[in-house]
XYZ file of C-alpha atoms in Angstrom:
286
model
C -20.076 12.549 -32.515
C -17.510 14.943 -32.438
C -18.311 16.181 -29.564
C -18.568 13.406 -27.405
C -14.259 12.177 -29.199
C -13.298 15.427 -28.026
C -14.654 15.476 -25.009
C -12.627 12.307 -24.539
C -9.963 13.715 -24.874
C -10.537 16.728 -22.910
C -10.282 13.862 -20.187
C -7.656 12.259 -21.382
C -5.167 15.573 -20.706
C -6.499 16.150 -17.710
C -6.223 12.989 -16.332
C -2.333 12.654 -17.657
C -1.716 16.675 -16.002
C -3.211 15.276 -13.135
C -1.152 12.248 -12.980
C 2.668 14.269 -14.123
C 1.148 16.626 -10.949
C 0.923 13.437 -8.689
C 3.746 12.031 -9.022
C 6.068 15.632 -9.533
C 6.002 16.076 -6.358
C 10.069 14.743 -5.681
C 10.366 17.003 -2.577
C 9.194 14.364 -0.301
C 11.670 11.772 1.488
C 10.304 8.013 2.929
C 11.744 7.761 6.472
C 11.323 3.551 8.122
C 11.992 2.910 11.154
C 12.934 0.206 12.553
C 10.703 0.244 16.112
C 9.732 4.189 17.724
C 11.685 4.382 20.706
C 10.979 6.430 24.017
C 9.925 9.224 23.896
C 12.596 11.384 26.884
C 15.067 10.384 24.609
C 17.653 13.410 22.412
C 16.768 14.053 19.243
C 18.648 14.022 16.576
C 16.871 16.510 13.544
C 18.945 16.060 10.043
C 17.901 18.824 7.476
C 19.107 18.228 4.100
C 20.048 21.146 2.642
C 21.121 20.266 -0.908
C 22.701 17.778 -3.390
C 25.616 19.227 -6.320
C 25.021 15.788 -8.576
C 28.124 16.476 -10.675
C 30.659 16.011 -8.057
C 28.508 13.840 -4.818
C 27.589 16.031 -2.127
C 25.670 16.303 -0.285
C 24.860 18.736 2.422
C 22.794 18.515 5.451
C 21.623 20.622 8.847
C 22.002 18.756 12.105
C 20.317 19.853 14.738
C 20.396 18.014 18.464
C 17.160 18.698 20.842
C 17.087 17.339 24.446
C 13.465 16.837 25.915
C 12.360 18.941 29.429
C 12.981 15.833 31.370
C 17.023 16.808 30.060
C 16.628 20.325 30.498
C 16.258 21.922 34.376
C 14.300 24.933 34.547
C 16.711 26.905 33.990
C 17.797 25.807 30.224
C 20.611 24.360 31.389
C 21.864 20.522 30.646
C 23.983 18.431 33.225
C 26.055 16.623 31.766
C 28.208 17.143 28.797
C 26.669 15.257 25.444
C 28.772 15.035 22.294
C 26.613 14.043 19.054
C 29.457 12.679 16.498
C 28.742 13.040 13.089
C 31.007 10.551 11.252
C 31.485 10.357 7.743
C 30.943 14.464 7.877
C 34.265 15.757 6.249
C 34.403 18.919 8.112
C 33.637 19.444 11.838
C 32.426 16.141 12.938
C 31.515 16.581 16.574
C 28.728 18.875 18.001
C 29.843 19.844 21.842
C 27.040 20.732 24.571
C 28.312 21.666 27.766
C 27.315 20.317 31.027
C 26.397 23.380 33.501
C 25.291 26.012 30.347
C 22.110 27.074 28.688
C 21.299 24.971 26.153
C 19.583 26.577 23.250
C 19.124 24.147 20.373
C 18.732 26.739 17.626
C 22.240 27.184 18.986
C 23.839 23.902 18.408
C 23.824 22.749 15.112
C 26.793 21.341 12.331
C 27.359 21.288 9.494
C 27.659 18.623 7.228
C 28.767 17.648 4.202
C 29.140 14.264 2.723
C 31.370 12.554 0.278
C 29.296 10.030 -2.179
C 31.620 7.514 -3.594
C 28.485 7.549 -6.459
C 30.896 10.933 -8.357
C 30.248 9.387 -11.995
C 26.370 8.408 -11.715
C 25.057 11.858 -12.722
C 26.335 10.731 -16.726
C 23.005 8.313 -16.528
C 20.753 11.174 -15.602
C 17.668 11.354 -15.576
C 18.390 7.214 -14.194
C 21.591 8.479 -11.837
C 20.674 7.202 -7.941
C 22.804 7.622 -5.651
C 23.407 6.189 -1.688
C 25.349 6.289 1.164
C 24.814 5.418 4.966
C 24.835 7.825 7.731
C 26.963 6.951 11.046
C 26.625 9.123 14.267
C 26.152 8.213 18.274
C 26.412 10.312 21.412
C 27.601 10.205 23.790
C 28.318 12.228 27.242
C 30.497 12.082 30.048
C 29.033 12.901 33.656
C 30.024 14.899 37.011
C 32.225 12.324 37.082
C 33.884 11.770 34.204
C 32.239 8.586 32.933
C 31.741 8.782 29.518
C 28.440 6.953 28.314
C 27.198 5.550 24.837
C 23.155 7.873 24.852
C 20.421 6.447 23.167
C 18.226 8.586 20.848
C 15.745 9.477 17.986
C 16.005 10.982 15.328
C 13.943 13.094 13.618
C 13.816 12.927 9.704
C 10.705 14.524 8.253
C 13.541 18.137 6.762
C 14.857 14.916 4.366
C 14.252 16.107 1.481
C 16.084 18.321 -1.184
C 14.012 19.786 -4.677
C 13.977 18.572 -7.448
C 15.040 14.471 -5.694
C 13.239 11.976 -4.547
C 15.156 10.784 -1.369
C 14.142 7.793 0.954
C 16.303 6.809 4.219
C 15.848 3.614 6.531
C 17.383 3.709 9.903
C 19.134 1.355 10.509
C 19.468 1.216 15.136
C 21.621 -1.433 16.262
C 20.177 -4.013 19.433
C 20.553 -0.808 22.243
C 20.226 2.535 19.743
C 22.873 3.437 20.632
C 24.545 4.078 16.925
C 22.211 5.326 14.077
C 23.158 3.750 10.006
C 20.363 6.367 8.318
C 20.825 4.089 5.282
C 20.011 7.061 2.037
C 19.038 6.948 -1.136
C 18.797 9.767 -3.357
C 17.185 9.314 -7.628
C 15.271 11.503 -9.726
C 11.683 12.198 -9.515
C 9.428 10.254 -12.280
C 8.064 13.192 -13.176
C 11.367 14.387 -14.320
C 12.391 10.720 -15.943
C 9.015 11.575 -18.343
C 10.012 14.944 -19.477
C 13.260 14.176 -20.445
C 12.189 11.142 -21.811
C 9.268 13.344 -24.035
C 12.419 16.391 -24.835
C 14.101 13.576 -26.461
C 11.121 12.037 -28.595
C 10.912 16.393 -29.769
C 14.358 16.209 -30.490
C 13.971 13.456 -32.733
C 11.342 14.536 -34.439
C 11.817 17.679 -34.898
C 15.107 16.133 -36.921
C 13.124 13.396 -38.618
C 10.724 15.842 -39.748
C 14.068 17.922 -40.923
C 15.686 14.991 -43.034
C 12.624 14.321 -44.681
C 12.300 17.700 -45.966
C 15.786 17.606 -47.004
C 15.843 14.418 -48.902
C 12.408 16.234 -50.568
C 14.365 19.075 -52.077
C 17.138 16.934 -52.878
C 15.187 14.213 -55.078
C 13.216 17.578 -56.810
C 14.756 19.749 -59.193
C 13.351 23.172 -57.631
C 15.538 25.320 -56.543
C 14.988 26.218 -51.933
C 12.832 28.965 -50.840
C 15.409 30.911 -48.881
C 12.505 30.593 -46.348
C 13.407 26.983 -45.938
C 17.526 27.824 -44.001
C 15.483 30.277 -41.628
C 13.797 27.338 -40.924
C 16.486 24.790 -40.482
C 18.322 27.009 -39.287
C 16.327 28.196 -35.964
C 15.720 24.647 -35.484
C 19.103 24.329 -34.941
C 19.257 26.578 -31.812
C 15.723 25.569 -30.717
C 17.141 22.328 -30.051
C 20.230 23.373 -27.159
C 16.740 24.831 -25.363
C 14.632 21.676 -26.129
C 17.458 19.423 -24.094
C 18.687 22.533 -21.238
C 14.586 22.243 -20.281
C 14.951 18.947 -18.797
C 14.475 18.793 -14.503
C 18.086 19.998 -13.456
C 20.010 18.848 -15.771
C 23.850 18.319 -14.911
C 25.939 20.190 -18.374
C 26.207 19.058 -21.587
C 27.749 15.627 -22.328
C 25.324 13.697 -19.786
C 23.431 10.651 -21.408
C 20.609 11.610 -23.147
C 23.227 13.661 -24.568
C 25.148 11.429 -26.929
C 21.157 9.513 -27.398
C 19.428 12.710 -28.344
C 20.377 16.159 -28.453
C 24.127 15.543 -30.297
C 22.828 13.441 -32.904
C 20.279 15.595 -34.199
C 22.164 18.459 -34.280
C 24.677 16.925 -36.518
C 21.798 15.864 -38.724
C 19.415 19.347 -38.768
C 23.519 20.812 -39.238
C 24.163 18.290 -42.182
C 20.469 19.203 -43.690
C 21.167 22.963 -43.515
C 24.525 22.505 -45.633
C 22.537 19.881 -47.898
C 19.719 22.792 -48.996
C 22.387 25.237 -49.639
C 23.936 23.281 -51.359
C 21.128 22.563 -53.743
C 20.172 26.252 -52.827
C 23.577 27.445 -54.709
C 23.295 25.277 -57.526
C 20.277 24.732 -58.389
C 18.547 26.943 -60.759
C 15.681 28.789 -59.816
C 11.709 27.377 -61.730
C 11.047 31.153 -62.989
C 13.951 31.116 -64.858
C 12.963 27.948 -67.181
Protein backbone atom coordinates (compact mmCIF):
# COMPACT_ATOMS: atom_id res chain seq x y z
CA UNK A 1 0.00 0.00 0.00
CA UNK A 2 2.86 2.37 0.83
CA UNK A 3 4.50 1.74 -2.56
CA UNK A 4 1.25 2.47 -4.41
CA UNK A 5 0.76 5.66 -2.40
CA UNK A 6 4.31 6.77 -3.20
CA UNK A 7 3.76 6.11 -6.91
CA UNK A 8 0.57 8.16 -6.86
CA UNK A 9 2.35 11.10 -5.21
CA UNK A 10 5.16 10.79 -7.76
CA UNK A 11 2.65 10.87 -10.62
CA UNK A 12 0.95 13.93 -9.12
CA UNK A 13 4.30 15.75 -8.87
CA UNK A 14 5.12 14.94 -12.50
CA UNK A 15 1.67 16.17 -13.55
CA UNK A 16 2.06 19.39 -11.53
CA UNK A 17 5.48 20.16 -13.03
CA UNK A 18 4.18 19.43 -16.52
CA UNK A 19 1.24 21.82 -16.07
CA UNK A 20 3.51 24.59 -14.73
CA UNK A 21 5.94 24.06 -17.62
CA UNK A 22 3.17 24.32 -20.20
CA UNK A 23 1.65 27.40 -18.56
CA UNK A 24 5.10 28.95 -18.23
CA UNK A 25 5.51 29.55 -21.93
CA UNK A 26 4.98 33.30 -21.51
CA UNK A 27 7.03 34.32 -24.54
CA UNK A 28 4.39 34.09 -27.18
CA UNK A 29 1.76 36.15 -28.91
CA UNK A 30 -1.63 35.38 -30.33
CA UNK A 31 -2.24 37.18 -33.60
CA UNK A 32 -5.78 37.37 -34.95
CA UNK A 33 -6.19 38.68 -38.50
CA UNK A 34 -9.53 39.96 -39.75
CA UNK A 35 -8.80 38.76 -43.30
CA UNK A 36 -5.83 37.61 -45.35
CA UNK A 37 -4.52 40.21 -47.81
CA UNK A 38 -2.93 39.61 -51.21
CA UNK A 39 0.59 38.18 -51.33
CA UNK A 40 2.06 40.99 -53.44
CA UNK A 41 1.42 43.68 -50.81
CA UNK A 42 4.19 45.27 -48.72
CA UNK A 43 4.77 43.61 -45.36
CA UNK A 44 5.38 45.45 -42.09
CA UNK A 45 7.21 43.23 -39.64
CA UNK A 46 6.78 44.19 -35.98
CA UNK A 47 9.50 43.05 -33.58
CA UNK A 48 8.67 43.74 -29.94
CA UNK A 49 11.92 44.05 -28.01
CA UNK A 50 11.13 44.99 -24.41
CA UNK A 51 8.51 46.31 -22.05
CA UNK A 52 9.12 48.56 -19.06
CA UNK A 53 6.22 47.85 -16.73
CA UNK A 54 7.12 50.60 -14.22
CA UNK A 55 7.10 53.36 -16.85
CA UNK A 56 4.63 51.52 -19.14
CA UNK A 57 6.87 51.88 -22.21
CA UNK A 58 6.84 49.34 -25.05
CA UNK A 59 9.91 49.23 -27.32
CA UNK A 60 9.68 47.76 -30.81
CA UNK A 61 11.51 47.60 -34.12
CA UNK A 62 9.54 47.96 -37.37
CA UNK A 63 10.77 46.85 -40.78
CA UNK A 64 9.19 47.24 -44.21
CA UNK A 65 9.48 44.40 -46.73
CA UNK A 66 8.50 44.64 -50.39
CA UNK A 67 7.48 41.73 -52.59
CA UNK A 68 9.58 40.97 -55.73
CA UNK A 69 6.82 42.54 -57.84
CA UNK A 70 7.53 45.95 -56.28
CA UNK A 71 11.34 45.74 -56.56
CA UNK A 72 13.10 45.41 -59.94
CA UNK A 73 16.06 43.16 -60.73
CA UNK A 74 18.50 45.82 -59.54
CA UNK A 75 16.86 45.99 -56.13
CA UNK A 76 15.33 49.41 -56.78
CA UNK A 77 11.89 50.54 -55.64
CA UNK A 78 10.33 52.78 -58.27
CA UNK A 79 8.06 54.85 -56.01
CA UNK A 80 8.74 56.63 -52.74
CA UNK A 81 7.04 55.06 -49.72
CA UNK A 82 6.30 56.58 -46.33
CA UNK A 83 5.36 54.31 -43.44
CA UNK A 84 3.79 56.20 -40.54
CA UNK A 85 3.76 54.89 -36.96
CA UNK A 86 1.18 57.20 -35.41
CA UNK A 87 1.80 56.57 -31.69
CA UNK A 88 5.59 56.37 -31.78
CA UNK A 89 7.01 59.20 -29.64
CA UNK A 90 10.37 58.90 -31.44
CA UNK A 91 10.80 59.43 -35.17
CA UNK A 92 7.47 58.21 -36.50
CA UNK A 93 7.96 58.27 -40.30
CA UNK A 94 10.02 55.71 -42.21
CA UNK A 95 10.77 56.95 -45.75
CA UNK A 96 11.86 54.59 -48.55
CA UNK A 97 13.32 56.68 -51.36
CA UNK A 98 12.27 55.90 -54.90
CA UNK A 99 14.76 54.94 -57.64
CA UNK A 100 17.33 53.84 -55.07
CA UNK A 101 18.57 50.45 -53.97
CA UNK A 102 16.48 48.98 -51.21
CA UNK A 103 17.46 46.63 -48.37
CA UNK A 104 14.85 45.68 -45.79
CA UNK A 105 17.27 45.38 -42.88
CA UNK A 106 18.65 48.86 -43.55
CA UNK A 107 15.19 50.38 -43.39
CA UNK A 108 13.93 50.07 -39.85
CA UNK A 109 12.02 52.27 -37.47
CA UNK A 110 12.76 52.18 -33.75
CA UNK A 111 9.50 52.67 -31.91
CA UNK A 112 8.66 53.52 -28.33
CA UNK A 113 5.08 53.65 -27.13
CA UNK A 114 3.90 55.26 -23.92
CA UNK A 115 0.97 53.34 -22.48
CA UNK A 116 -1.57 55.17 -20.35
CA UNK A 117 -1.56 52.52 -17.58
CA UNK A 118 1.50 53.84 -15.74
CA UNK A 119 0.28 52.58 -12.32
CA UNK A 120 -0.84 49.10 -13.32
CA UNK A 121 2.46 47.55 -12.22
CA UNK A 122 1.28 48.07 -8.61
CA UNK A 123 -1.10 45.12 -9.10
CA UNK A 124 1.71 42.71 -10.07
CA UNK A 125 1.29 39.85 -11.04
CA UNK A 126 -2.30 40.66 -12.05
CA UNK A 127 -1.35 43.82 -13.95
CA UNK A 128 -2.40 44.11 -17.58
CA UNK A 129 -1.82 46.72 -20.26
CA UNK A 130 -3.58 47.64 -23.49
CA UNK A 131 -2.65 49.84 -26.42
CA UNK A 132 -3.99 50.27 -29.95
CA UNK A 133 -1.02 50.76 -32.30
CA UNK A 134 -1.90 52.60 -35.51
CA UNK A 135 0.04 52.32 -38.78
CA UNK A 136 -0.53 53.35 -42.38
CA UNK A 137 1.51 53.42 -45.59
CA UNK A 138 1.43 55.80 -48.52
CA UNK A 139 3.51 56.28 -51.65
CA UNK A 140 4.42 59.11 -54.01
CA UNK A 141 4.45 58.03 -57.63
CA UNK A 142 6.49 59.49 -60.46
CA UNK A 143 3.83 62.16 -61.03
CA UNK A 144 4.11 63.39 -57.44
CA UNK A 145 0.70 62.06 -56.44
CA UNK A 146 0.38 60.71 -52.90
CA UNK A 147 -1.90 57.73 -52.45
CA UNK A 148 -2.64 55.36 -49.59
CA UNK A 149 -1.21 51.85 -50.04
CA UNK A 150 -2.77 48.67 -48.62
CA UNK A 151 -0.33 46.41 -46.79
CA UNK A 152 -0.19 43.43 -44.49
CA UNK A 153 1.65 42.90 -41.22
CA UNK A 154 3.73 40.16 -39.65
CA UNK A 155 3.54 39.93 -35.87
CA UNK A 156 5.35 36.61 -35.43
CA UNK A 157 7.94 38.41 -33.29
CA UNK A 158 5.43 40.20 -31.08
CA UNK A 159 6.74 38.52 -27.95
CA UNK A 160 8.69 39.64 -24.90
CA UNK A 161 10.30 37.44 -22.26
CA UNK A 162 8.17 37.15 -19.16
CA UNK A 163 4.97 38.50 -20.71
CA UNK A 164 1.97 37.13 -22.52
CA UNK A 165 1.13 39.32 -25.52
CA UNK A 166 -2.09 39.01 -27.51
CA UNK A 167 -2.52 41.03 -30.68
CA UNK A 168 -5.53 41.53 -32.90
CA UNK A 169 -5.45 43.18 -36.33
CA UNK A 170 -8.20 45.69 -36.99
CA UNK A 171 -7.98 46.93 -40.58
CA UNK A 172 -10.34 49.27 -42.31
CA UNK A 173 -12.31 47.96 -45.31
CA UNK A 174 -9.54 48.77 -47.79
CA UNK A 175 -6.76 47.52 -45.46
CA UNK A 176 -5.03 50.88 -45.70
CA UNK A 177 -4.87 51.64 -41.98
CA UNK A 178 -3.85 49.01 -39.43
CA UNK A 179 -4.92 49.26 -35.81
CA UNK A 180 -3.08 46.59 -33.84
CA UNK A 181 -4.97 45.97 -30.62
CA UNK A 182 -2.32 44.79 -28.18
CA UNK A 183 -2.80 43.29 -24.72
CA UNK A 184 0.19 42.74 -22.41
CA UNK A 185 -0.15 40.67 -19.25
CA UNK A 186 1.74 38.22 -17.04
CA UNK A 187 1.64 34.50 -17.89
CA UNK A 188 -0.28 32.14 -15.61
CA UNK A 189 2.97 30.54 -14.40
CA UNK A 190 4.13 33.87 -12.96
CA UNK A 191 0.85 34.29 -11.09
CA UNK A 192 1.12 30.77 -9.67
CA UNK A 193 4.70 31.30 -8.49
CA UNK A 194 3.85 34.62 -6.82
CA UNK A 195 0.86 33.12 -5.00
CA UNK A 196 3.01 30.21 -3.79
CA UNK A 197 5.67 32.65 -2.52
CA UNK A 198 3.06 34.61 -0.57
CA UNK A 199 1.72 31.41 1.01
CA UNK A 200 5.26 30.31 1.93
CA UNK A 201 5.97 33.65 3.62
CA UNK A 202 2.75 33.47 5.61
CA UNK A 203 3.39 29.87 6.69
CA UNK A 204 6.93 30.65 7.86
CA UNK A 205 5.92 33.78 9.75
CA UNK A 206 3.02 31.97 11.44
CA UNK A 207 5.38 29.20 12.54
CA UNK A 208 7.61 31.83 14.14
CA UNK A 209 4.58 33.50 15.73
CA UNK A 210 3.32 30.26 17.32
CA UNK A 211 6.85 29.43 18.47
CA UNK A 212 7.13 32.86 20.11
CA UNK A 213 3.75 32.44 21.81
CA UNK A 214 4.92 29.09 23.15
CA UNK A 215 8.10 30.72 24.50
CA UNK A 216 6.08 33.50 26.13
CA UNK A 217 3.72 31.04 27.86
CA UNK A 218 6.55 28.91 29.22
CA UNK A 219 8.81 30.00 32.06
CA UNK A 220 11.95 28.63 30.48
CA UNK A 221 14.65 30.87 29.06
CA UNK A 222 14.77 30.34 25.26
CA UNK A 223 17.86 28.87 23.70
CA UNK A 224 20.25 31.31 22.05
CA UNK A 225 19.91 29.39 18.80
CA UNK A 226 16.29 30.54 18.59
CA UNK A 227 17.48 34.04 17.68
CA UNK A 228 19.62 32.69 14.86
CA UNK A 229 16.61 30.89 13.41
CA UNK A 230 14.35 33.94 13.65
CA UNK A 231 17.04 36.33 12.36
CA UNK A 232 17.74 33.99 9.45
CA UNK A 233 14.08 34.07 8.47
CA UNK A 234 14.06 37.84 8.85
CA UNK A 235 16.64 38.06 6.03
CA UNK A 236 15.21 35.13 4.07
CA UNK A 237 11.80 36.72 3.48
CA UNK A 238 13.19 39.40 1.09
CA UNK A 239 14.88 36.62 -0.90
CA UNK A 240 11.60 34.69 -1.14
CA UNK A 241 9.89 37.87 -2.28
CA UNK A 242 12.52 38.63 -4.92
CA UNK A 243 12.50 35.21 -6.59
CA UNK A 244 9.13 36.07 -8.12
CA UNK A 245 9.66 36.43 -11.90
CA UNK A 246 10.38 40.00 -13.07
CA UNK A 247 8.92 41.54 -9.93
CA UNK A 248 8.95 45.38 -9.79
CA UNK A 249 10.49 47.46 -7.03
CA UNK A 250 9.46 47.13 -3.39
CA UNK A 251 6.00 48.49 -2.65
CA UNK A 252 3.67 46.68 -5.03
CA UNK A 253 0.36 45.11 -4.05
CA UNK A 254 1.75 41.72 -3.02
CA UNK A 255 4.16 43.41 -0.58
CA UNK A 256 1.26 44.84 1.40
CA UNK A 257 -0.62 41.52 1.60
CA UNK A 258 2.47 39.38 2.09
CA UNK A 259 5.99 40.67 2.60
CA UNK A 260 5.54 43.74 4.84
CA UNK A 261 3.14 42.05 7.25
CA UNK A 262 5.27 38.93 7.53
CA UNK A 263 8.51 40.86 7.95
CA UNK A 264 6.92 42.95 10.70
CA UNK A 265 5.56 39.82 12.40
CA UNK A 266 8.96 38.09 12.40
CA UNK A 267 10.69 41.23 13.67
CA UNK A 268 8.21 41.53 16.57
CA UNK A 269 8.68 37.85 17.38
CA UNK A 270 12.43 38.34 17.51
CA UNK A 271 12.06 41.26 19.93
CA UNK A 272 9.64 39.28 22.14
CA UNK A 273 11.98 36.27 22.23
CA UNK A 274 14.90 38.51 23.12
CA UNK A 275 12.84 40.05 25.91
CA UNK A 276 12.16 36.58 27.38
CA UNK A 277 15.81 35.63 27.04
CA UNK A 278 16.99 38.75 28.88
CA UNK A 279 14.55 38.61 31.82
CA UNK A 280 14.39 34.88 32.46
CA UNK A 281 16.98 32.82 34.27
CA UNK A 282 18.48 29.61 32.97
CA UNK A 283 16.52 26.49 33.86
CA UNK A 284 19.72 24.93 35.24
CA UNK A 285 19.95 27.63 37.93
CA UNK A 286 16.66 26.56 39.57
